[in-house]
Amino acid sequence: MTALAERAEWAATAHDRDAIAALFDIPFLDLVARAHAVHLRHHPRNAVQLSTLLSIKTGGCVEDCGYCSQSAHHKSGLKAEKLMAADAVVAAAQAARDGGSGRFCMGAAWREPKERDMPALLDMVRRVKALGLETCMTLGMLTDDQAERLADAGLDYYNHNIDTSPENYGSVITTRTFQDRLDTLDRVRAAGMSVCCGGILGMGESRADRIGFLHALASLPTPPESVPLNALVPIAGTPLGDMLAGTPMARIDEIEFVRTVAVARILMPQSMVRLSAGRESMSESMQALCFMAGANSIFTGDRLLTTGNNGSDADAGLFAKLGISTDL
Ligand code: SAM
Ligand code: DTB
Ligand code: SF4
């Protein structure tokens, strides 16, 4: 397919749920081959970007996201902590850079940042940026003013997930709306930051929800530069962790997960697609299929925010086997 034909096809597909549904129906091997071809047209081959995640404020969150260990509404047993000191955050960023990460993402269990926390957050952004790292934060909803100050301090990316389809949103989270998410994404864009926005697969959602989720992402006024696809990490004491425990839906079907990666790659050809939470429960061959289907970024290190992650030795071993470089 020529670049022009690919563009015309993309324009017709990304805004049309039926066309996205038709992509999901393509035979699996053809779909993966097609996604791989799109990938090679827009990204370096055999290369995956490494990002490091740090929880700078853990637990005690007022929101009720049904998947999250950090919500004060659930009984996950997680202890709430205060905002970390900037010195400790910068030390962790330095270690991440020395370990080969290009991006450092700082996450806080907040509905939104309080004014009193802004000076410390801005200080963290400036100092992590000065290490030569790309900076990313995920702090919940932002006002226009907060978004502008974070951007001025040098924040490159803001992560704010839509998580699922607009129709399914209310069954996962009741303390905010899908529109609240879109409003913050608009503010992040208006402030000139790049958008990192994705969601979670394996929450018991339907294929139609996965279609609606990708449709919402791909038809944003500008698609996100970075799209994290998380596999639900079921956590005891959370509504989704408890609801799915012991059922066949406790783990998303691997083929369906790879299909979703492939469709994301086709709909958002230029975005980085990040294989995010849940890699600990994925086999090496499933991860390899995800890279084939267009995933080109992962979180490295043995912790995500509150849950475990494949350690960097395991990842280095996998990349060596696959001949994948991580100097993206
Ligand atoms: N509090 C901020 C917010 O929700 O926007 C930032 C942190 S929040 C933990 C970031 C994202 O992590 C969520 O939007 C969700 O997609 C993902 N996440 C949280 N818990 C998860 C879990 N148990 N399994 C998979 N992904 C999860
Ligand atoms: C995203 O989409 N995934 C990351 C990042 N954005 C902040 C968070 C994953 C969290 C997994 C559950 C935990 O460790 O608590
Ligand atoms: Fe709070 Fe974010 Fe967890 Fe929701 S996902 S409960 S907003 S930390």
Short mmCIF file of C-alpha atoms and ligand atoms in Angstrom, two decimals:
data_model
loop_
_atom_site.label_atom_id
_atom_site.label_comp_id
_atom_site.label_asym_id
_atom_site.label_seq_id
_atom_site.Cartn_x
_atom_site.Cartn_y
_atom_site.Cartn_z
CA MET A 1 0.00 0.00 0.00
CA THR A 2 1.35 3.46 -0.83
CA ALA A 3 1.68 6.07 1.90
CA LEU A 4 -1.16 8.04 0.28
CA ALA A 5 -3.47 5.01 0.13
CA GLU A 6 -2.61 4.21 3.74
CA ARG A 7 -3.54 7.76 4.78
CA ALA A 8 -6.84 7.66 2.92
CA GLU A 9 -7.67 4.30 4.47
CA TRP A 10 -6.69 5.53 7.91
CA ALA A 11 -8.88 8.63 7.59
CA ALA A 12 -11.87 6.50 6.65
CA THR A 13 -11.29 3.95 9.41
CA ALA A 14 -10.22 5.86 12.53
CA HIS A 15 -13.52 7.75 12.77
CA ASP A 16 -15.82 4.85 12.00
CA ARG A 17 -16.65 2.17 14.57
CA ASP A 18 -17.88 -0.28 11.91
CA ALA A 19 -14.60 0.02 10.04
CA ILE A 20 -12.71 -0.60 13.30
CA ALA A 21 -14.91 -3.64 13.98
CA ALA A 22 -14.00 -4.91 10.51
CA LEU A 23 -10.30 -4.65 11.39
CA PHE A 24 -10.88 -6.82 14.47
CA ASP A 25 -12.54 -9.41 12.19
CA ILE A 26 -9.53 -9.79 9.86
CA PRO A 27 -7.89 -13.24 10.23
CA PHE A 28 -5.33 -12.93 13.02
CA LEU A 29 -2.18 -13.53 10.96
CA ASP A 30 -3.29 -11.10 8.26
CA LEU A 31 -4.11 -8.46 10.88
CA VAL A 32 -0.72 -8.79 12.56
CA ALA A 33 1.05 -8.68 9.18
CA ARG A 34 -0.85 -5.54 8.24
CA ALA A 35 -0.12 -3.84 11.56
CA HIS A 36 3.54 -4.77 11.21
CA ALA A 37 3.66 -3.18 7.75
CA VAL A 38 2.15 0.04 9.14
CA HIS A 39 4.64 -0.09 11.99
CA LEU A 40 7.64 -0.37 9.65
CA ARG A 41 6.45 2.60 7.63
CA HIS A 42 6.44 4.88 10.68
CA HIS A 43 8.94 3.53 13.21
CA PRO A 44 12.44 2.06 13.34
CA ARG A 45 12.39 -1.72 13.05
CA ASN A 46 13.39 -4.01 15.93
CA ALA A 47 13.43 -1.21 18.47
CA VAL A 48 11.56 -0.67 21.72
CA GLN A 49 11.65 2.37 23.99
CA LEU A 50 12.18 1.98 27.74
CA SER A 51 10.33 4.17 30.23
CA THR A 52 10.60 4.04 34.00
CA LEU A 53 7.68 4.62 36.31
CA LEU A 54 7.79 5.94 39.88
CA SER A 55 4.91 6.35 42.30
CA ILE A 56 5.61 9.76 43.84
CA LYS A 57 2.40 9.73 45.93
CA THR A 58 0.95 6.35 46.76
CA GLY A 59 -2.53 5.34 47.95
CA GLY A 60 -5.41 7.09 49.71
CA CYS A 61 -7.01 8.31 46.46
CA VAL A 62 -10.56 9.73 46.66
CA GLU A 63 -11.54 8.31 43.25
CA ASP A 64 -13.23 4.89 43.02
CA CYS A 65 -11.65 3.34 39.89
CA GLY A 66 -12.74 -0.32 40.10
CA TYR A 67 -9.34 -1.71 39.13
CA CYS A 68 -7.11 0.38 41.38
CA SER A 69 -5.23 -0.68 44.52
CA GLN A 70 -4.81 2.99 45.47
CA SER A 71 -8.46 3.98 45.85
CA ALA A 72 -9.50 4.78 49.43
CA HIS A 73 -12.90 3.24 48.53
CA HIS A 74 -11.39 -0.26 48.30
CA LYS A 75 -9.75 -2.60 50.79
CA SER A 76 -6.58 -3.59 48.98
CA GLY A 77 -4.49 -3.25 52.15
CA LEU A 78 -2.20 -0.65 50.56
CA LYS A 79 -0.77 1.91 52.99
CA ALA A 80 -1.21 5.56 51.94
CA GLU A 81 1.95 7.63 51.75
CA LYS A 82 2.73 11.34 51.43
CA LEU A 83 4.20 13.03 48.34
CA MET A 84 7.86 11.98 48.02
CA ALA A 85 10.60 14.57 48.51
CA ALA A 86 12.03 15.96 45.26
CA ASP A 87 15.56 14.77 46.15
CA ALA A 88 14.41 11.14 46.33
CA VAL A 89 12.51 11.48 43.05
CA VAL A 90 15.57 12.93 41.31
CA ALA A 91 17.76 10.12 42.69
CA ALA A 92 15.33 7.55 41.25
CA ALA A 93 15.35 9.37 37.91
CA GLN A 94 19.13 9.32 37.84
CA ALA A 95 19.14 5.56 38.47
CA ALA A 96 16.56 5.12 35.69
CA ARG A 97 18.71 7.09 33.27
CA ASP A 98 21.79 5.07 34.21
CA GLY A 99 19.74 1.92 33.58
CA GLY A 100 19.03 3.04 30.01
CA SER A 101 15.59 4.64 30.32
CA GLY A 102 14.82 7.58 28.06
CA ARG A 103 11.65 8.66 29.80
CA PHE A 104 10.75 9.03 33.47
CA CYS A 105 7.08 8.95 34.41
CA MET A 106 5.96 10.16 37.85
CA GLY A 107 2.53 9.00 39.04
CA ALA A 108 0.39 10.30 41.90
CA ALA A 109 -2.75 8.77 43.41
CA TRP A 110 -4.76 11.95 43.21
CA ARG A 111 -8.06 13.08 41.74
CA GLU A 112 -6.16 16.30 40.97
CA PRO A 113 -3.05 18.06 42.32
CA LYS A 114 -3.58 20.54 45.17
CA GLU A 115 -2.15 24.04 44.86
CA ARG A 116 0.14 23.39 47.83
CA ASP A 117 1.81 20.53 45.94
CA MET A 118 2.51 22.50 42.75
CA PRO A 119 5.90 24.02 43.77
CA ALA A 120 7.31 20.57 44.60
CA LEU A 121 5.92 19.07 41.37
CA LEU A 122 7.40 21.87 39.26
CA ASP A 123 10.76 21.43 41.00
CA MET A 124 10.69 17.68 40.19
CA VAL A 125 9.95 18.36 36.53
CA ARG A 126 12.80 20.88 36.19
CA ARG A 127 15.34 18.65 37.91
CA VAL A 128 14.39 15.41 36.11
CA LYS A 129 14.45 17.25 32.79
CA ALA A 130 17.91 18.63 33.63
CA LEU A 131 19.15 15.02 33.79
CA GLY A 132 18.45 14.78 30.06
CA LEU A 133 15.37 12.58 30.49
CA GLU A 134 11.99 13.03 28.84
CA THR A 135 9.55 13.87 31.61
CA CYS A 136 6.06 12.51 32.10
CA MET A 137 3.57 12.93 34.94
CA THR A 138 0.17 11.46 35.73
CA LEU A 139 -1.52 13.39 38.53
CA GLY A 140 -5.25 13.21 37.72
CA MET A 141 -7.31 16.12 36.42
CA LEU A 142 -5.65 19.47 35.73
CA THR A 143 -6.86 23.07 35.49
CA ASP A 144 -5.70 25.23 32.57
CA ASP A 145 -3.33 27.03 34.90
CA GLN A 146 -1.78 23.83 36.30
CA ALA A 147 -1.28 22.43 32.79
CA GLU A 148 0.45 25.63 31.68
CA ARG A 149 2.76 25.74 34.69
CA LEU A 150 3.75 22.09 34.27
CA ALA A 151 4.45 22.68 30.57
CA ASP A 152 6.50 25.80 31.36
CA ALA A 153 8.58 23.81 33.85
CA GLY A 154 9.49 21.38 31.05
CA LEU A 155 6.95 18.56 31.34
CA ASP A 156 7.04 16.75 27.99
CA TYR A 157 4.17 14.25 28.43
CA TYR A 158 1.05 14.02 30.52
CA ASN A 159 -0.52 10.59 31.04
CA HIS A 160 -4.28 10.61 31.48
CA ASN A 161 -6.11 7.45 30.42
CA ILE A 162 -9.64 7.10 29.09
CA ASP A 163 -9.33 3.47 30.23
CA THR A 164 -12.30 2.00 28.32
CA SER A 165 -15.16 2.88 25.96
CA PRO A 166 -17.41 5.87 26.80
CA GLU A 167 -20.30 3.38 27.27
CA ASN A 168 -18.39 1.21 29.76
CA TYR A 169 -16.81 4.06 31.72
CA GLY A 170 -19.57 4.35 34.33
CA SER A 171 -19.32 0.67 35.23
CA VAL A 172 -15.62 1.09 36.09
CA ILE A 173 -15.48 4.56 37.69
CA THR A 174 -18.33 6.59 39.23
CA THR A 175 -16.48 9.56 40.78
CA ARG A 176 -15.75 11.28 37.44
CA THR A 177 -17.01 11.12 33.88
CA PHE A 178 -15.51 10.25 30.52
CA GLN A 179 -16.01 13.92 29.60
CA ASP A 180 -13.88 14.99 32.62
CA ARG A 181 -11.06 12.94 31.10
CA LEU A 182 -11.50 14.54 27.67
CA ASP A 183 -11.49 18.02 29.26
CA THR A 184 -8.13 17.44 30.94
CA LEU A 185 -6.72 16.00 27.71
CA ASP A 186 -7.78 19.23 25.94
CA ARG A 187 -6.01 21.31 28.59
CA VAL A 188 -2.83 19.26 28.26
CA ARG A 189 -2.89 19.81 24.48
CA ALA A 190 -3.64 23.51 24.79
CA ALA A 191 -0.64 23.89 27.09
CA GLY A 192 1.55 22.33 24.39
CA MET A 193 2.40 19.03 26.10
CA SER A 194 2.35 15.67 24.37
CA VAL A 195 -0.49 13.35 25.34
CA CYS A 196 -0.08 9.84 26.72
CA CYS A 197 -3.52 8.25 26.81
CA GLY A 198 -4.68 4.65 26.74
CA GLY A 199 -6.50 2.20 28.93
CA ILE A 200 -6.95 -1.25 30.38
CA LEU A 201 -7.89 -4.46 28.64
CA GLY A 202 -9.22 -7.50 30.45
CA MET A 203 -11.70 -5.77 32.76
CA GLY A 204 -14.51 -8.00 31.47
CA GLU A 205 -15.28 -5.48 28.71
CA SER A 206 -16.80 -6.58 25.40
CA ARG A 207 -15.24 -6.47 21.93
CA ALA A 208 -17.60 -3.54 21.29
CA ASP A 209 -16.02 -1.73 24.25
CA ARG A 210 -12.52 -2.33 22.88
CA ILE A 211 -13.72 -0.93 19.54
CA GLY A 212 -15.29 2.10 21.25
CA PHE A 213 -12.13 2.64 23.32
CA LEU A 214 -9.82 2.66 20.28
CA HIS A 215 -12.31 4.77 18.33
CA ALA A 216 -12.32 7.39 21.10
CA LEU A 217 -8.50 7.50 21.12
CA ALA A 218 -8.02 7.57 17.36
CA SER A 219 -10.67 10.23 16.82
CA LEU A 220 -9.31 12.72 19.36
CA PRO A 221 -8.56 16.02 17.56
CA THR A 222 -4.91 14.90 17.60
CA PRO A 223 -4.29 11.23 18.45
CA PRO A 224 -2.15 10.67 21.56
CA GLU A 225 1.59 10.55 20.91
CA SER A 226 1.78 7.67 23.34
CA VAL A 227 -0.85 4.95 23.91
CA PRO A 228 -0.37 2.73 26.98
CA LEU A 229 -2.24 -0.57 26.75
CA ASN A 230 -2.48 -2.15 30.19
CA ALA A 231 -3.63 -5.70 30.86
CA LEU A 232 -5.65 -5.60 34.07
CA VAL A 233 -3.59 -6.64 37.07
CA PRO A 234 -6.36 -8.09 39.23
CA ILE A 235 -5.93 -6.87 42.81
CA ALA A 236 -7.72 -8.51 45.74
CA GLY A 237 -10.00 -6.06 47.53
CA THR A 238 -10.77 -4.02 44.39
CA PRO A 239 -14.19 -4.48 42.75
CA LEU A 240 -12.73 -5.70 39.45
CA GLY A 241 -10.06 -7.89 41.04
CA ASP A 242 -12.70 -9.58 43.21
CA MET A 243 -15.36 -9.81 40.51
CA LEU A 244 -13.06 -11.52 38.02
CA ALA A 245 -11.18 -13.78 40.47
CA GLY A 246 -11.63 -17.42 39.55
CA THR A 247 -13.69 -16.67 36.42
CA PRO A 248 -12.61 -17.39 32.84
CA MET A 249 -12.41 -13.61 32.36
CA ALA A 250 -9.70 -13.27 35.05
CA ARG A 251 -7.14 -13.01 32.24
CA ILE A 252 -7.84 -11.43 28.90
CA ASP A 253 -7.63 -13.78 25.97
CA GLU A 254 -4.08 -13.39 24.65
CA ILE A 255 -5.08 -13.42 20.99
CA GLU A 256 -7.67 -10.71 21.64
CA PHE A 257 -5.04 -8.62 23.44
CA VAL A 258 -2.64 -8.89 20.49
CA ARG A 259 -5.48 -8.07 18.10
CA THR A 260 -6.18 -4.91 20.10
CA VAL A 261 -2.50 -3.91 19.91
CA ALA A 262 -2.57 -4.47 16.13
CA VAL A 263 -5.73 -2.42 15.62
CA ALA A 264 -4.29 0.37 17.80
CA ARG A 265 -1.16 0.40 15.63
CA ILE A 266 -3.21 0.61 12.41
CA LEU A 267 -5.48 3.37 13.76
CA MET A 268 -2.65 5.42 15.30
CA PRO A 269 0.30 4.79 12.96
CA GLN A 270 2.59 7.43 14.41
CA SER A 271 1.94 6.86 18.11
CA MET A 272 4.18 4.96 20.46
CA VAL A 273 2.13 1.97 21.66
CA ARG A 274 3.22 0.97 25.14
CA LEU A 275 2.83 -2.52 26.51
CA SER A 276 2.22 -1.37 30.09
CA ALA A 277 0.78 -3.10 33.16
CA GLY A 278 0.31 -6.84 33.21
CA ARG A 279 3.50 -7.94 31.43
CA GLU A 280 4.38 -10.13 34.41
CA SER A 281 1.57 -12.46 33.43
CA MET A 282 2.53 -12.48 29.72
CA SER A 283 4.77 -15.14 28.23
CA GLU A 284 7.81 -14.10 26.20
CA SER A 285 6.09 -15.29 23.03
CA MET A 286 3.01 -13.21 23.75
CA GLN A 287 5.15 -10.13 24.29
CA ALA A 288 6.99 -10.89 21.03
CA LEU A 289 3.62 -11.07 19.23
CA CYS A 290 2.70 -7.69 20.73
CA PHE A 291 5.97 -6.18 19.39
CA MET A 292 5.22 -7.75 15.99
CA ALA A 293 1.73 -6.20 16.11
CA GLY A 294 3.15 -2.73 16.75
CA ALA A 295 3.94 -2.28 20.44
CA ASN A 296 7.21 -0.33 20.68
CA SER A 297 7.54 0.81 24.26
CA ILE A 298 7.52 -0.81 27.71
CA PHE A 299 7.97 0.10 31.35
CA THR A 300 11.23 -1.25 32.65
CA GLY A 301 12.19 -1.99 36.27
CA ASP A 302 10.77 -4.38 38.81
CA ARG A 303 7.88 -2.16 39.96
CA LEU A 304 5.09 -0.28 38.26
CA LEU A 305 3.20 1.92 40.74
CA THR A 306 2.05 -0.57 43.36
CA THR A 307 2.40 -3.87 41.49
CA GLY A 308 5.36 -5.86 40.20
CA ASN A 309 6.91 -5.71 36.76
CA ASN A 310 9.31 -7.94 34.86
CA GLY A 311 12.77 -6.96 36.13
CA SER A 312 15.24 -5.36 33.74
CA ASP A 313 17.32 -8.57 33.57
CA ALA A 314 14.31 -10.52 32.27
CA ASP A 315 13.59 -7.77 29.73
CA ALA A 316 17.22 -7.59 28.62
CA GLY A 317 17.17 -11.37 28.14
CA LEU A 318 14.01 -11.20 26.06
CA PHE A 319 15.31 -8.35 23.89
CA ALA A 320 18.59 -10.21 23.32
CA LYS A 321 16.63 -13.28 22.18
CA LEU A 322 14.50 -11.17 19.86
CA GLY A 323 17.32 -8.97 18.54
CA ILE A 324 15.50 -5.86 19.70
CA SER A 325 17.45 -2.73 20.58
CA THR A 326 16.32 -0.34 23.28
CA ASP A 327 18.11 2.84 22.24
CA LEU A 328 14.96 4.48 20.87
N1 SAM B 1 -4.40 9.01 39.55
C1 SAM B 1 -4.05 9.28 38.22
C2 SAM B 1 -5.11 8.88 37.24
O1 SAM B 1 -5.85 7.95 37.51
O2 SAM B 1 -5.18 9.50 36.19
C3 SAM B 1 -2.75 8.65 37.80
C4 SAM B 1 -2.35 7.25 38.23
S1 SAM B 1 -3.34 5.90 37.65
C5 SAM B 1 -2.79 4.58 38.68
C6 SAM B 1 -2.76 5.57 36.02
C7 SAM B 1 -3.37 4.45 35.23
O3 SAM B 1 -2.88 3.20 35.69
C8 SAM B 1 -4.87 4.26 35.25
O4 SAM B 1 -5.54 5.15 34.42
C9 SAM B 1 -5.01 2.83 34.75
O5 SAM B 1 -5.14 2.82 33.34
C10 SAM B 1 -3.71 2.18 35.17
N2 SAM B 1 -3.94 1.16 36.21
C11 SAM B 1 -4.20 1.39 37.52
N3 SAM B 1 -4.40 0.22 38.18
C12 SAM B 1 -4.28 -0.77 37.27
C13 SAM B 1 -4.39 -2.20 37.34
N4 SAM B 1 -4.70 -2.83 38.47
N5 SAM B 1 -4.19 -2.91 36.21
C14 SAM B 1 -3.90 -2.28 35.05
N6 SAM B 1 -3.79 -0.94 34.92
C15 SAM B 1 -3.98 -0.19 36.01
C1 DTB B 2 -0.47 3.56 32.45
O1 DTB B 2 -1.33 3.51 31.54
N1 DTB B 2 0.02 2.52 33.06
C2 DTB B 2 0.93 2.91 34.12
C3 DTB B 2 1.07 4.43 33.87
N2 DTB B 2 0.06 4.68 32.88
C4 DTB B 2 1.02 5.38 34.98
C5 DTB B 2 0.41 2.53 35.48
C6 DTB B 2 0.17 1.06 35.61
C7 DTB B 2 -0.25 0.80 37.01
C8 DTB B 2 -0.46 -0.66 37.28
C9 DTB B 2 -0.98 -0.94 38.61
C10 DTB B 2 -0.10 -0.58 39.76
O2 DTB B 2 1.14 -0.82 39.72
O3 DTB B 2 -0.63 -0.09 40.76
FE1 SF4 B 3 -6.95 7.30 41.99
FE2 SF4 B 3 -5.75 7.10 39.62
FE3 SF4 B 3 -6.21 4.90 41.13
FE4 SF4 B 3 -8.25 6.12 39.99
S1 SF4 B 3 -6.53 5.12 38.92
S2 SF4 B 3 -8.17 5.41 42.15
S3 SF4 B 3 -7.62 8.25 40.09
S4 SF4 B 3 -4.86 6.58 41.62
#
